[in-house]
mmCIF file of C-alpha atoms in Angstrom:
data_model
loop_
_atom_site.group_PDB
_atom_site.id
_atom_site.type_symbol
_atom_site.label_atom_id
_atom_site.label_comp_id
_atom_site.label_asym_id
_atom_site.label_seq_id
_atom_site.Cartn_x
_atom_site.Cartn_y
_atom_site.Cartn_z
ATOM 1 C CA ASP A 87 115.537 77.946 95.837
ATOM 2 C CA ALA A 88 116.590 81.540 96.414
ATOM 3 C CA GLY A 89 113.666 82.208 98.701
ATOM 4 C CA VAL A 90 111.676 85.410 98.437
ATOM 5 C CA THR A 91 113.683 87.974 96.492
ATOM 6 C CA GLN A 92 113.148 91.715 96.635
ATOM 7 C CA SER A 93 114.603 94.554 94.630
ATOM 8 C CA PRO A 94 116.078 97.029 95.012
ATOM 9 C CA THR A 95 117.686 96.397 98.384
ATOM 10 C CA HIS A 96 118.236 100.079 99.106
ATOM 11 C CA LEU A 97 117.007 103.251 97.471
ATOM 12 C CA ILE A 98 116.873 106.946 98.174
ATOM 13 C CA LYS A 99 114.093 109.204 96.896
ATOM 14 C CA THR A 100 113.003 112.763 97.519
ATOM 15 C CA ARG A 101 109.637 113.971 98.711
ATOM 16 C CA GLY A 102 106.979 113.914 96.021
ATOM 17 C CA GLN A 103 108.656 111.240 93.921
ATOM 18 C CA GLN A 104 107.254 107.826 93.136
ATOM 19 C CA VAL A 105 108.802 104.434 93.866
ATOM 20 C CA THR A 106 108.233 100.868 92.671
ATOM 21 C CA LEU A 107 109.394 97.912 94.719
ATOM 22 C CA ARG A 108 109.502 94.389 93.315
ATOM 23 C CA CYS A 109 109.072 90.954 94.841
ATOM 24 C CA SER A 110 109.511 87.441 93.478
ATOM 25 C CA PRO A 111 107.893 84.747 95.637
ATOM 26 C CA ILE A 112 109.193 81.284 96.294
ATOM 27 C CA SER A 113 108.518 79.017 93.327
ATOM 28 C CA GLY A 114 105.045 77.525 93.695
ATOM 29 C CA HIS A 115 103.815 80.192 96.091
ATOM 30 C CA LYS A 116 100.710 81.979 94.883
ATOM 31 C CA SER A 117 100.205 84.538 97.636
ATOM 32 C CA VAL A 118 102.262 87.678 98.184
ATOM 33 C CA SER A 119 101.918 90.134 101.044
ATOM 34 C CA TRP A 120 103.586 93.486 101.654
ATOM 35 C CA TYR A 121 104.540 94.970 105.016
ATOM 36 C CA GLN A 122 106.048 98.287 106.081
ATOM 37 C CA GLN A 123 108.480 98.284 108.985
ATOM 38 C CA VAL A 124 109.376 101.657 110.429
ATOM 39 C CA LEU A 125 112.476 101.787 112.634
ATOM 40 C CA GLY A 126 111.692 100.552 116.117
ATOM 41 C CA GLN A 127 108.287 99.123 115.188
ATOM 42 C CA GLY A 128 106.952 95.767 114.120
ATOM 43 C CA PRO A 129 105.986 95.175 110.486
ATOM 44 C CA GLN A 130 102.627 96.643 109.480
ATOM 45 C CA PHE A 131 100.404 94.959 106.896
ATOM 46 C CA ILE A 132 99.882 96.846 103.622
ATOM 47 C CA PHE A 133 98.460 94.396 101.050
ATOM 48 C CA GLN A 134 97.877 90.745 100.312
ATOM 49 C CA TYR A 135 97.436 89.337 96.808
ATOM 50 C CA TYR A 136 96.424 85.779 95.982
ATOM 51 C CA GLU A 137 96.027 84.449 92.470
ATOM 52 C CA LYS A 138 96.419 88.004 91.158
ATOM 53 C CA GLU A 139 93.516 89.360 93.187
ATOM 54 C CA GLU A 140 93.697 91.695 96.181
ATOM 55 C CA ARG A 141 92.689 89.744 99.281
ATOM 56 C CA GLY A 142 93.417 92.319 101.941
ATOM 57 C CA ARG A 143 94.440 95.911 102.440
ATOM 58 C CA GLY A 144 95.813 97.540 105.540
ATOM 59 C CA ASN A 145 95.267 101.051 106.824
ATOM 60 C CA PHE A 146 97.400 102.879 104.270
ATOM 61 C CA PRO A 147 96.482 105.834 102.041
ATOM 62 C CA ASP A 148 95.614 105.469 98.375
ATOM 63 C CA ARG A 149 99.145 106.580 97.506
ATOM 64 C CA PHE A 150 100.036 102.939 98.118
ATOM 65 C CA SER A 151 99.064 100.444 95.435
ATOM 66 C CA ALA A 152 100.164 97.003 94.385
ATOM 67 C CA ARG A 153 99.586 94.330 91.814
ATOM 68 C CA GLN A 154 100.435 90.702 91.194
ATOM 69 C CA PHE A 155 101.471 89.357 87.835
ATOM 70 C CA PRO A 156 100.620 86.032 86.130
ATOM 71 C CA ASN A 157 103.941 84.597 87.324
ATOM 72 C CA TYR A 158 102.899 85.566 90.898
ATOM 73 C CA SER A 159 105.578 88.213 91.273
ATOM 74 C CA SER A 160 104.388 91.504 92.680
ATOM 75 C CA GLU A 161 105.067 95.237 92.671
ATOM 76 C CA LEU A 162 104.353 97.784 95.360
ATOM 77 C CA ASN A 163 104.005 101.389 94.202
ATOM 78 C CA VAL A 164 104.065 104.440 96.408
ATOM 79 C CA ASN A 165 103.231 107.836 94.918
ATOM 80 C CA ALA A 166 103.870 111.334 96.236
ATOM 81 C CA LEU A 167 106.431 110.145 98.744
ATOM 82 C CA LEU A 168 106.483 111.652 102.218
ATOM 83 C CA LEU A 169 109.306 111.658 104.739
ATOM 84 C CA GLY A 170 107.229 109.260 106.837
ATOM 85 C CA ASP A 171 107.328 106.645 104.083
ATOM 86 C CA SER A 172 110.967 105.980 104.956
ATOM 87 C CA ALA A 173 110.970 102.372 106.099
ATOM 88 C CA LEU A 174 111.917 98.794 105.345
ATOM 89 C CA TYR A 175 109.366 97.260 102.988
ATOM 90 C CA LEU A 176 109.006 93.533 103.404
ATOM 91 C CA CYS A 177 107.475 91.080 100.985
ATOM 92 C CA ALA A 178 106.262 87.667 102.132
ATOM 93 C CA SER A 179 104.959 84.736 100.149
ATOM 94 C CA SER A 180 102.984 81.607 100.916
ATOM 95 C CA TRP A 181 101.548 78.707 98.962
ATOM 96 C CA GLY A 182 97.926 79.455 99.776
ATOM 97 C CA GLY A 183 95.976 82.550 100.625
ATOM 98 C CA SER A 184 94.534 81.650 104.000
ATOM 99 C CA GLY A 185 95.752 82.366 107.485
ATOM 100 C CA ALA A 186 96.777 78.753 107.906
ATOM 101 C CA ASN A 187 99.643 79.208 105.482
ATOM 102 C CA VAL A 188 103.026 80.160 106.869
ATOM 103 C CA LEU A 189 104.604 83.313 105.466
ATOM 104 C CA THR A 190 108.206 83.355 104.234
ATOM 105 C CA PHE A 191 109.727 86.810 104.278
ATOM 106 C CA GLY A 192 112.215 88.442 101.966
ATOM 107 C CA ALA A 193 115.154 90.555 103.107
ATOM 108 C CA GLY A 194 113.321 93.767 102.357
ATOM 109 C CA SER A 195 113.804 96.989 100.417
ATOM 110 C CA ARG A 196 115.006 99.906 102.519
ATOM 111 C CA LEU A 197 113.510 103.178 101.299
ATOM 112 C CA THR A 198 114.868 106.517 102.465
ATOM 113 C CA VAL A 199 112.884 109.629 101.579
ATOM 114 C CA LEU A 200 114.770 112.918 101.830
ATOM 115 C CA ALA B 45 90.483 96.328 117.343
ATOM 116 C CA GLN B 46 93.347 93.956 116.715
ATOM 117 C CA ARG B 47 96.434 94.671 118.756
ATOM 118 C CA VAL B 48 99.529 92.854 119.977
ATOM 119 C CA THR B 49 101.445 94.209 122.935
ATOM 120 C CA GLN B 50 104.999 93.285 123.820
ATOM 121 C CA PRO B 51 105.761 95.296 126.954
ATOM 122 C CA GLU B 52 109.529 94.802 127.005
ATOM 123 C CA LYS B 53 111.743 96.417 124.383
ATOM 124 C CA LEU B 54 114.828 94.691 125.748
ATOM 125 C CA LEU B 55 115.294 91.577 127.847
ATOM 126 C CA SER B 56 118.811 90.838 129.017
ATOM 127 C CA VAL B 57 119.667 87.505 130.680
ATOM 128 C CA PHE B 58 122.701 85.345 131.345
ATOM 129 C CA LYS B 59 123.350 82.074 129.563
ATOM 130 C CA GLY B 60 121.508 79.235 131.264
ATOM 131 C CA ALA B 61 118.865 81.483 132.816
ATOM 132 C CA PRO B 62 115.169 81.013 132.062
ATOM 133 C CA VAL B 63 113.578 83.339 129.546
ATOM 134 C CA GLU B 64 110.023 84.565 129.202
ATOM 135 C CA LEU B 65 109.068 87.030 126.473
ATOM 136 C CA LYS B 66 105.644 88.477 127.132
ATOM 137 C CA CYS B 67 102.912 88.918 124.552
ATOM 138 C CA ASN B 68 99.334 90.036 125.091
ATOM 139 C CA TYR B 69 96.776 90.410 122.372
ATOM 140 C CA SER B 70 93.458 92.096 121.797
ATOM 141 C CA TYR B 71 91.030 90.452 119.379
ATOM 142 C CA SER B 72 87.355 89.627 119.693
ATOM 143 C CA GLY B 73 87.539 86.271 117.906
ATOM 144 C CA SER B 74 89.922 83.316 117.993
ATOM 145 C CA PRO B 75 93.109 84.382 116.269
ATOM 146 C CA GLU B 76 96.064 82.355 115.172
ATOM 147 C CA LEU B 77 99.144 83.372 117.134
ATOM 148 C CA PHE B 78 102.764 83.255 116.081
ATOM 149 C CA TRP B 79 106.249 84.071 117.248
ATOM 150 C CA TYR B 80 108.635 85.337 114.573
ATOM 151 C CA VAL B 81 112.357 85.824 115.140
ATOM 152 C CA GLN B 82 114.997 87.894 113.401
ATOM 153 C CA TYR B 83 118.621 87.003 114.073
ATOM 154 C CA SER B 84 121.336 89.535 113.291
ATOM 155 C CA ARG B 85 121.622 90.136 109.545
ATOM 156 C CA GLN B 86 118.995 87.495 108.784
ATOM 157 C CA ARG B 87 115.425 87.592 107.546
ATOM 158 C CA LEU B 88 112.343 87.546 109.663
ATOM 159 C CA GLN B 89 111.376 83.905 110.105
ATOM 160 C CA LEU B 90 108.697 81.890 111.842
ATOM 161 C CA LEU B 91 109.738 80.435 115.180
ATOM 162 C CA LEU B 92 106.503 78.759 116.205
ATOM 163 C CA ARG B 93 102.721 78.965 115.967
ATOM 164 C CA HIS B 94 100.195 78.050 118.612
ATOM 165 C CA ILE B 95 98.234 75.534 116.551
ATOM 166 C CA SER B 96 101.360 73.419 116.109
ATOM 167 C CA ARG B 97 101.889 73.085 119.864
ATOM 168 C CA GLU B 98 105.517 72.199 119.255
ATOM 169 C CA SER B 99 108.836 73.181 120.755
ATOM 170 C CA ILE B 100 111.312 74.864 118.431
ATOM 171 C CA LYS B 101 114.925 75.408 119.541
ATOM 172 C CA GLY B 102 113.748 74.732 123.079
ATOM 173 C CA PHE B 103 111.132 77.485 122.964
ATOM 174 C CA THR B 104 107.472 76.910 123.791
ATOM 175 C CA ALA B 105 104.470 79.200 123.903
ATOM 176 C CA ASP B 106 101.086 78.532 125.442
ATOM 177 C CA LEU B 107 97.944 80.344 124.433
ATOM 178 C CA ASN B 108 95.996 81.581 127.452
ATOM 179 C CA LYS B 109 92.648 82.757 126.145
ATOM 180 C CA GLY B 110 91.495 83.969 129.550
ATOM 181 C CA GLU B 111 94.463 86.296 129.908
ATOM 182 C CA THR B 112 94.744 86.843 126.134
ATOM 183 C CA SER B 113 98.432 86.041 126.333
ATOM 184 C CA PHE B 114 100.907 84.029 124.293
ATOM 185 C CA HIS B 115 104.165 84.262 126.216
ATOM 186 C CA LEU B 116 107.322 82.669 124.787
ATOM 187 C CA LYS B 117 109.422 80.622 127.180
ATOM 188 C CA LYS B 118 112.698 78.771 127.274
ATOM 189 C CA PRO B 119 114.079 77.126 130.411
ATOM 190 C CA PHE B 120 117.787 77.666 129.663
ATOM 191 C CA ALA B 121 118.809 80.530 127.381
ATOM 192 C CA GLN B 122 121.728 80.149 124.977
ATOM 193 C CA GLU B 123 123.875 82.898 123.478
ATOM 194 C CA GLU B 124 122.605 82.005 120.006
ATOM 195 C CA ASP B 125 119.090 82.894 121.151
ATOM 196 C CA SER B 126 120.045 86.574 121.055
ATOM 197 C CA ALA B 127 117.718 88.112 118.477
ATOM 198 C CA MET B 128 114.644 90.270 117.936
ATOM 199 C CA TYR B 129 111.412 88.446 118.724
ATOM 200 C CA TYR B 130 108.017 89.494 117.383
ATOM 201 C CA CYS B 131 104.661 88.198 118.521
ATOM 202 C CA ALA B 132 101.934 88.316 115.858
ATOM 203 C CA LEU B 133 98.303 87.412 115.395
ATOM 204 C CA SER B 134 96.351 86.516 112.303
ATOM 205 C CA PRO B 135 92.629 87.322 112.441
ATOM 206 C CA THR B 136 90.285 84.453 111.669
ATOM 207 C CA GLY B 137 89.932 83.905 107.937
ATOM 208 C CA PHE B 138 92.639 86.378 106.986
ATOM 209 C CA GLN B 139 96.271 85.909 106.140
ATOM 210 C CA LYS B 140 97.466 89.292 107.371
ATOM 211 C CA LEU B 141 99.674 89.416 110.438
ATOM 212 C CA VAL B 142 99.353 92.025 113.166
ATOM 213 C CA PHE B 143 102.761 92.356 114.807
ATOM 214 C CA GLY B 144 103.833 93.650 118.182
ATOM 215 C CA THR B 145 106.697 96.099 118.485
ATOM 216 C CA GLY B 146 109.171 93.346 119.287
ATOM 217 C CA THR B 147 111.455 92.420 122.161
ATOM 218 C CA ARG B 148 115.204 92.259 121.784
ATOM 219 C CA LEU B 149 116.619 89.310 123.711
ATOM 220 C CA LEU B 150 120.261 89.583 124.685
ATOM 221 C CA VAL B 151 121.885 86.516 126.211
ATOM 222 C CA SER B 152 125.244 87.197 127.818
ATOM 223 C CA PRO B 153 127.903 84.570 128.559
#
């Protein structure tokens, strides 16, 4: 198993543009979560999806949106990019949707906004 | 409010010395607590969780509800323990993790 895979690994955008990040969970995992990690900080929760439904949302503006597909893969979209959106975006998957399930993280997508 | 505090950005010790990485949390209920580790050029991965009450790679962590702490300890540090360590809590009934800012452990020979 390749683990949690994310694409792209690196990307550069300019202010005002839009970006889509993709995540494929471990086979059999039905829950996907997204985290933003700014340099020097711990990861910050953005979204959780389980069985294609949003289960949780962190304190992020409406410019951030996500969805989960029937095959349990997920996309994170960020509109109207700001310089402060520059960060490592981590995807994590788990078998179930509850807090008892251990998260497995991907390597991340590093977004630079110029 | 849910908050995790890791007061030390960097902890530097010599091989064979004891290690204690501090973690304090703020949460009104009974959270699940975790330690995640990120070795150089590797992914963030779970080290241990308090409900398991197990020792992983010689590390242990005890939940002290009175002091709202979940410090990570190892009696004899090894060079391969050098990594970034994050303490995290999961609020009751939710899967989201609230992370601290992390502590970089550097073990010198």
